[in-house]
CSV table of C-alpha atoms in Angstrom, one decimal:
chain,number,residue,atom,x,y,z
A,89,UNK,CA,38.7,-19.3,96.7
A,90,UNK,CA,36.5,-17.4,99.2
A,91,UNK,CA,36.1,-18.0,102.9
A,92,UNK,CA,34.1,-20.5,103.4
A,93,UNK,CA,35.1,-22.7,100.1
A,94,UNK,CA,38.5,-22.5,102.1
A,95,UNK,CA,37.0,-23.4,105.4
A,96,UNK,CA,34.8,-26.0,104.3
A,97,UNK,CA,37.9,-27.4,102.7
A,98,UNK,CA,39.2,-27.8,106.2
A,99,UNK,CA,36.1,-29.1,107.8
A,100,UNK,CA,36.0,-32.0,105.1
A,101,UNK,CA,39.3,-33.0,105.5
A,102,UNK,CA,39.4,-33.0,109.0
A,103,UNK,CA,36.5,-35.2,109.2
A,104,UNK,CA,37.8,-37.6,106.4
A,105,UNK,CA,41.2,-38.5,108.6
A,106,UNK,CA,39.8,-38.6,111.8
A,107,UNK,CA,36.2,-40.2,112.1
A,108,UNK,CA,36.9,-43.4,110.7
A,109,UNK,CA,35.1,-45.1,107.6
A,110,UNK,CA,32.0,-47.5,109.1
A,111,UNK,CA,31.5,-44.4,111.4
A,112,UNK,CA,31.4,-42.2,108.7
A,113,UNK,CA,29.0,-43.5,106.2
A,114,UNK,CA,26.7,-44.2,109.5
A,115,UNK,CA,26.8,-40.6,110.4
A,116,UNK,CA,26.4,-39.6,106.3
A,117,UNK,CA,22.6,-41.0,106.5
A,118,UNK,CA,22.0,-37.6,108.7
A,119,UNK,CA,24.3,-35.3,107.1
A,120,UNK,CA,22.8,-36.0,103.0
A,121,UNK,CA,19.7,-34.5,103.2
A,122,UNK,CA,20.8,-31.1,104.7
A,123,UNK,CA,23.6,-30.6,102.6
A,124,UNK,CA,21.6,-31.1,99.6
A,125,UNK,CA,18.6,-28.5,100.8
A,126,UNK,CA,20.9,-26.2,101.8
A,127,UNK,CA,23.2,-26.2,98.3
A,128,UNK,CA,19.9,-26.8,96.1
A,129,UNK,CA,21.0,-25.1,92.8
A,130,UNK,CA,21.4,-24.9,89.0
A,131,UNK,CA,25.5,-25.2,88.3
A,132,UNK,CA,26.0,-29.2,88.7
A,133,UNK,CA,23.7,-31.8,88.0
A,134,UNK,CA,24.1,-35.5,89.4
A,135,UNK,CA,23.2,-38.0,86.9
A,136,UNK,CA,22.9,-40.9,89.5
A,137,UNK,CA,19.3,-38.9,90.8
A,138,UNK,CA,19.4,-36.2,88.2
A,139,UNK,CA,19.3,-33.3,91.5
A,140,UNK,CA,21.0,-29.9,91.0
A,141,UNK,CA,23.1,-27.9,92.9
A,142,UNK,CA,25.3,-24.6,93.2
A,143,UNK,CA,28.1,-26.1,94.1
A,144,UNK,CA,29.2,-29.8,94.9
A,145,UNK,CA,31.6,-30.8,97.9
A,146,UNK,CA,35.3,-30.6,98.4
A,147,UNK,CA,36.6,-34.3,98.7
A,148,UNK,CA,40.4,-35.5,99.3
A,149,UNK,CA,42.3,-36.6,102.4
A,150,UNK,CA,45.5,-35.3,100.7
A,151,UNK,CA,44.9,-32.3,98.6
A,152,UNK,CA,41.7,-31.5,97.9
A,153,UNK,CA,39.6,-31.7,94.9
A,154,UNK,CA,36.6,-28.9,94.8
A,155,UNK,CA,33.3,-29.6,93.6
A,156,UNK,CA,33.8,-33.4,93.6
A,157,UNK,CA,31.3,-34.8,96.1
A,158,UNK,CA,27.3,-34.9,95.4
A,159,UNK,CA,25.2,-33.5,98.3
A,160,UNK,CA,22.6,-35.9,97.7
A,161,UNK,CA,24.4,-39.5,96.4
A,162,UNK,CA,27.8,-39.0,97.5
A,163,UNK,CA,29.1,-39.8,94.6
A,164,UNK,CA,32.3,-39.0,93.1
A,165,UNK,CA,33.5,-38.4,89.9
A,166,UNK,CA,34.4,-42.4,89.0
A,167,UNK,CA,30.7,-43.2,90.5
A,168,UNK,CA,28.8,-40.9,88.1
A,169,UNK,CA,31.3,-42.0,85.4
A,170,UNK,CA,30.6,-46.0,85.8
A,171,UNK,CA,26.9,-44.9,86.6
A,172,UNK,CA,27.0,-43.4,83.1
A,173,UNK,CA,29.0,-45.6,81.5
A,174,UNK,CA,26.4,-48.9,83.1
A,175,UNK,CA,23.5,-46.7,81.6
A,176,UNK,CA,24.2,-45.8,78.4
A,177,UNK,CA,26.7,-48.7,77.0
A,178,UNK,CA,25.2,-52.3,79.0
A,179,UNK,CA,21.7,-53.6,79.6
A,180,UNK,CA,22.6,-52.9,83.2
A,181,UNK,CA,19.4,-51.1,84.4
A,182,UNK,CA,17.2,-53.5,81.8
A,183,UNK,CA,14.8,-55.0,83.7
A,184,UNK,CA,13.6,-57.5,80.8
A,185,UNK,CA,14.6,-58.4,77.8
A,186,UNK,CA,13.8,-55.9,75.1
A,187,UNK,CA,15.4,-55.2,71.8
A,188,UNK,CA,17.8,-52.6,72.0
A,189,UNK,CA,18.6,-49.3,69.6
A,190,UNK,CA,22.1,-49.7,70.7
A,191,UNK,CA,23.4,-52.4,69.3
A,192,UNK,CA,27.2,-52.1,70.9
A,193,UNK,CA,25.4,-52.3,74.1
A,194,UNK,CA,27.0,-54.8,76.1
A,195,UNK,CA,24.2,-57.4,76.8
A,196,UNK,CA,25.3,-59.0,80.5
A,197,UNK,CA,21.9,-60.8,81.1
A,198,UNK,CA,21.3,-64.6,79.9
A,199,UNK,CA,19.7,-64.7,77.0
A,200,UNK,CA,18.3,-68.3,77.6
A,201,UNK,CA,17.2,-67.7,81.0
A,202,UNK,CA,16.2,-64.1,81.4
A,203,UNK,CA,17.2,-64.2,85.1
A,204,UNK,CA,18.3,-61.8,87.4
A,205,UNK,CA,21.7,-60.5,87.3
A,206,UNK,CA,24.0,-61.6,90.0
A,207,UNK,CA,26.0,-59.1,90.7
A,208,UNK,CA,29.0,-58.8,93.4
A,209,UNK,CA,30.3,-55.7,94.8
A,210,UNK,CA,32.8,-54.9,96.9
A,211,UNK,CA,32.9,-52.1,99.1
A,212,UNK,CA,29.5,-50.9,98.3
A,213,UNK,CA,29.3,-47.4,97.5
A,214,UNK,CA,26.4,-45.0,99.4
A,215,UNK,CA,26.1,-43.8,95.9
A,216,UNK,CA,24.8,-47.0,94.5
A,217,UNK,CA,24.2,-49.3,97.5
A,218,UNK,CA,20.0,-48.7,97.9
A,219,UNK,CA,19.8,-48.3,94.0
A,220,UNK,CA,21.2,-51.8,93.3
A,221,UNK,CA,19.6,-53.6,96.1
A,222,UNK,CA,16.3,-52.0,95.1
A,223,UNK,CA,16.4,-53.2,91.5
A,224,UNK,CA,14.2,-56.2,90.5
A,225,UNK,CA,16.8,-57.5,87.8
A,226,UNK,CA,19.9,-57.5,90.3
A,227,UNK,CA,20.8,-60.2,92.2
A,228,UNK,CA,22.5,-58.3,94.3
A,229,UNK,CA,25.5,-59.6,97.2
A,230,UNK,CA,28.0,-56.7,99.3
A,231,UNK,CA,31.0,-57.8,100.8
A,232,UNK,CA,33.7,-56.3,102.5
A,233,UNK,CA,35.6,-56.5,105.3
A,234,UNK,CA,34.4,-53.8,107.2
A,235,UNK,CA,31.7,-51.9,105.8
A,236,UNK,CA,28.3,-51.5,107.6
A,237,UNK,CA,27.1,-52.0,104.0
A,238,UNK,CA,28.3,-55.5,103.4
A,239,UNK,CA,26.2,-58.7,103.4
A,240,UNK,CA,29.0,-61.3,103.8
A,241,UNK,CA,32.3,-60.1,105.3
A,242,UNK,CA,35.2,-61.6,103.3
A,243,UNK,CA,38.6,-60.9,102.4
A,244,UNK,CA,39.4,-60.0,98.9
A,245,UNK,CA,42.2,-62.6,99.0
A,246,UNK,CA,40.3,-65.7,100.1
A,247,UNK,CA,36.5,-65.1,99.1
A,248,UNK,CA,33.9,-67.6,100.2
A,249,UNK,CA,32.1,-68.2,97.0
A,250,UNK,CA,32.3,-70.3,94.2
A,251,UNK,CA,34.2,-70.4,90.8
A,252,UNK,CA,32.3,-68.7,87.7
A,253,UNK,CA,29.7,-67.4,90.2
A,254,UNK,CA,29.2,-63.8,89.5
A,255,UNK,CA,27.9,-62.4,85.7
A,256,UNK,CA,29.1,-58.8,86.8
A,257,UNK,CA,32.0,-57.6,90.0
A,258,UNK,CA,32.1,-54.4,90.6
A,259,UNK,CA,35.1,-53.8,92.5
A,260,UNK,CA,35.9,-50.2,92.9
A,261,UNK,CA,38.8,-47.9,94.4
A,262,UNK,CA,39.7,-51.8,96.5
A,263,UNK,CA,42.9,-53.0,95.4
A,264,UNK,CA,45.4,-50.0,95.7
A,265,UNK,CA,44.7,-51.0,99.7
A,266,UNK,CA,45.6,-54.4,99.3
A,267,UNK,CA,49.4,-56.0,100.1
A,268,UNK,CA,48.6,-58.5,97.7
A,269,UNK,CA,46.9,-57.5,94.9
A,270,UNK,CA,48.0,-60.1,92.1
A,271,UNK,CA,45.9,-62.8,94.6
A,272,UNK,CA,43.1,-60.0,95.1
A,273,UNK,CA,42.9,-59.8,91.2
A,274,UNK,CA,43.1,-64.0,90.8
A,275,UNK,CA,40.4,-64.4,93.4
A,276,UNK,CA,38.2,-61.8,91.3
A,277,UNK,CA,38.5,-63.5,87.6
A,278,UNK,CA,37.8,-66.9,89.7
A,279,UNK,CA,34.2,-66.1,90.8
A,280,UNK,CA,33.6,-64.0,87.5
A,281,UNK,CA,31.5,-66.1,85.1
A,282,UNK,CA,32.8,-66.7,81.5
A,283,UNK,CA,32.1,-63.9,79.4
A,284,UNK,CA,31.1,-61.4,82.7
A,285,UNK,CA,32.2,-58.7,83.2
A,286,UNK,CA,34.2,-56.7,85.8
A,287,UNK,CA,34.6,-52.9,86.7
A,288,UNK,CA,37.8,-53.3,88.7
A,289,UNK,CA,38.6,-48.8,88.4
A,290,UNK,CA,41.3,-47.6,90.7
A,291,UNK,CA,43.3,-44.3,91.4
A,292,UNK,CA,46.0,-44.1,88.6
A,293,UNK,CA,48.8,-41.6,87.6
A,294,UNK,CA,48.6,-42.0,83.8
A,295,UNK,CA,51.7,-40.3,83.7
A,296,UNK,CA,53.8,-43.0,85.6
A,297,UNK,CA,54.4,-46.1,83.0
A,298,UNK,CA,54.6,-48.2,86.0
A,299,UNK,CA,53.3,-48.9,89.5
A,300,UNK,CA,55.0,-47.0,92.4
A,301,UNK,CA,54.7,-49.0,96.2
A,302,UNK,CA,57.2,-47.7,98.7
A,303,UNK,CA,56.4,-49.7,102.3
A,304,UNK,CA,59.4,-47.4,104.1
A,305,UNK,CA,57.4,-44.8,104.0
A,306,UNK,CA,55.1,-45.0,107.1
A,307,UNK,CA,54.6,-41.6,108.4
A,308,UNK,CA,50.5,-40.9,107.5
A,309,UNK,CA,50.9,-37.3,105.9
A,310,UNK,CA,53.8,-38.7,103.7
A,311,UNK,CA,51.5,-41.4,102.5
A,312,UNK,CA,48.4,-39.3,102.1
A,313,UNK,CA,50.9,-36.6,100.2
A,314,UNK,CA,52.7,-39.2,97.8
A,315,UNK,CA,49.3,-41.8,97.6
A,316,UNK,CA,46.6,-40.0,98.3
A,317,UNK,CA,45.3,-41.4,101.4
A,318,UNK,CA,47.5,-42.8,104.1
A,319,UNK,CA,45.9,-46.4,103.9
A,320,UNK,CA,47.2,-46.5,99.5
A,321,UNK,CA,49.7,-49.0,99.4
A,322,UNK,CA,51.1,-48.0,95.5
A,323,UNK,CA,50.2,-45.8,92.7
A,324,UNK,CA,48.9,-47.7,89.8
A,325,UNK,CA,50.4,-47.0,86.5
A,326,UNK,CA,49.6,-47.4,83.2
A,327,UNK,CA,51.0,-51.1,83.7
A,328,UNK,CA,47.7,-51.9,85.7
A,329,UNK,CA,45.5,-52.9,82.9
A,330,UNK,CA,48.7,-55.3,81.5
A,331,UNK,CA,48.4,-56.8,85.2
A,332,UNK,CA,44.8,-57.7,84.5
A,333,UNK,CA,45.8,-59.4,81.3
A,334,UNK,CA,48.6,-61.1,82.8
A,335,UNK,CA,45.6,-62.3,85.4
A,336,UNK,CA,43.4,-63.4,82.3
A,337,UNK,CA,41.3,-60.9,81.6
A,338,UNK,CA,40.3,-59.3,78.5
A,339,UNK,CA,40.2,-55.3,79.1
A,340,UNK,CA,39.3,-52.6,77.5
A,341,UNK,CA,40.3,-49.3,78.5
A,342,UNK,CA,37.8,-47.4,78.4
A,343,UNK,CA,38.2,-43.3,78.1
A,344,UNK,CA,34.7,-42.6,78.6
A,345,UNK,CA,34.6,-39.2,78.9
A,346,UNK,CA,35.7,-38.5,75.6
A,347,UNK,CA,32.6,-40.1,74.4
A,348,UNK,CA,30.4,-37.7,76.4
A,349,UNK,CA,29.7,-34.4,75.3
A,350,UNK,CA,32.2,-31.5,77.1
A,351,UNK,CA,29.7,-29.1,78.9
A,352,UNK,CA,28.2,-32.7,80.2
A,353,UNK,CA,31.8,-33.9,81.4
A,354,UNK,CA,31.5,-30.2,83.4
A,355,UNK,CA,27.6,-30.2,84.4
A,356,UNK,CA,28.2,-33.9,86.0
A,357,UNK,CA,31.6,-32.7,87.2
A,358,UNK,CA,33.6,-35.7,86.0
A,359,UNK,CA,37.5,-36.0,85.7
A,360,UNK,CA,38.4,-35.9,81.9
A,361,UNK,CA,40.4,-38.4,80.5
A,362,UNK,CA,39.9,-41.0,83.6
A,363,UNK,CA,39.5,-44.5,82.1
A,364,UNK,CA,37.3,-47.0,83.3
A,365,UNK,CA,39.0,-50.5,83.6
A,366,UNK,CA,36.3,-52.6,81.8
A,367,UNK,CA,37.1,-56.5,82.0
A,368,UNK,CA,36.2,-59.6,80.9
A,369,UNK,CA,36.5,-63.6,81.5
């Protein structure tokens, strides 16, 4: 690692623990287009807005990951995955009705109706947040807590909507924060419609068979070191996905990136072998 991959290392981590998170994806609106002019290049390729660069950001506020971060979306590697995953294997993105060449596509729209999808996600991500709310067949509600982003502030654990609401939740990198996450997970699969579907991905040690939560542990480093960022309240396991069955959803574990081609998996700089939590009422 040269110079300044070492020292923009430090840079992004420093800004990551200190400026905190509403702040932050304020002051990203500014930072987005220079960093993409200025690291305009062939290596990586970003398949949210299909822009190349020499090198993508480092991202972590534990240990670092390099070439992680899009200059121009901000995406990660689980946001170009799900994009991926929504584009090529649902009717997502379908802005009618059409008959499909891929019939294993998962079809999420009404069939009868032909109306919009209503979609709700949590924590929207900068990645995806003007995308969704600019497509015609999305209808398309934020929440959160805190996030600048969010149309109706809620918590996770007592939302303000109704039962069977929602044909698609995207709820994303949200519940290892939360105490309470079997009442997080409950209050999801009650506003998910029958037969929608939910992207409920998370961080996750594939190599621990079950979930690790130590609350002693309060010093900040320690629980950026052992969880990955100070505010993680576990590790999921491999026991997550038995969690969301024991909730009431049906899930399928979905290995994605070992249905996309390797030098793809490297061009879009995604993390082999992460599996997207795909669940269903």
């Amino acid at each position: 690692m040269n110079l300044r991959e070492t020292t923009m290392k430090k840079i992004f981590k420093f800004i990551l623990n200190t400026i905190p998170r509403p702040l932050l994806i304020r002051l990203s609106y500014v930072a987005r287009p220079i960093l993409a002019f200025l690291l305009k290049g062939t290596t990586f390729t970003d398949p949210i807005d299909g822009k190349s660069f020499r090198m993508f950001l480092p991202y972590g506020y534990g240990n670092q990951r390099n070439n992680v971060l899009s200059p121009s979306t901000l995406s990660l590697e689980r946001h170009r995955l799900l994009w991926l995953y929504l584009q090529n294997e649902t009717d997502f993105f379908q802005s009618e009705l059409v008959s499909d060449s891929n019939p294993n596509r998962i079809k999420l729209r009404d069939a009868e109706t032909d109306s919009a999808l209503k979609i709700l996600h949590f924590a929207p991500e900068q990645a995806f947040y003007k995308l969704f709310r600019n497509q015609k067949n999305l209808d398309y509600t934020t929440t959160d807590l805190l996030s600048p982003l969010a149309d109706v502030k809620a918590d996770i654990c007592n939302l303000p909507f109704e039962d069977n609401q929602y044909e698609v939740i995207l709820c994303n990198h949200v519940l290892e924060h939360i105490p309470d996450d079997t009442k997080a997970m409950q209050e999801l699969y009650r506003v998910l419609k029958p037969r929608g579907m939910a992207i409920l991905q998370i961080p996750q040690d594939l190599a621990r068979a079950t979930t690790y939560a130590n609350d002693t542990i309060t010093d900040q480093k320690e629980r950026s070191k052992i969880f990955g960022q100070y505010d993680h309240v576990r590790i999921y396991g491999r026991d997550y996905f038995d969690k969301l069955r024991s909730i009431g959803f049906k899930v399928i574990e979905e290995d994605y990136t070992n249905k996309i081609a390797p030098e793809l998996v490297e061009k879009y700089c995604l993390a082999k072998g992460e599996i997207i939590p795909v669940c269903f009422k």
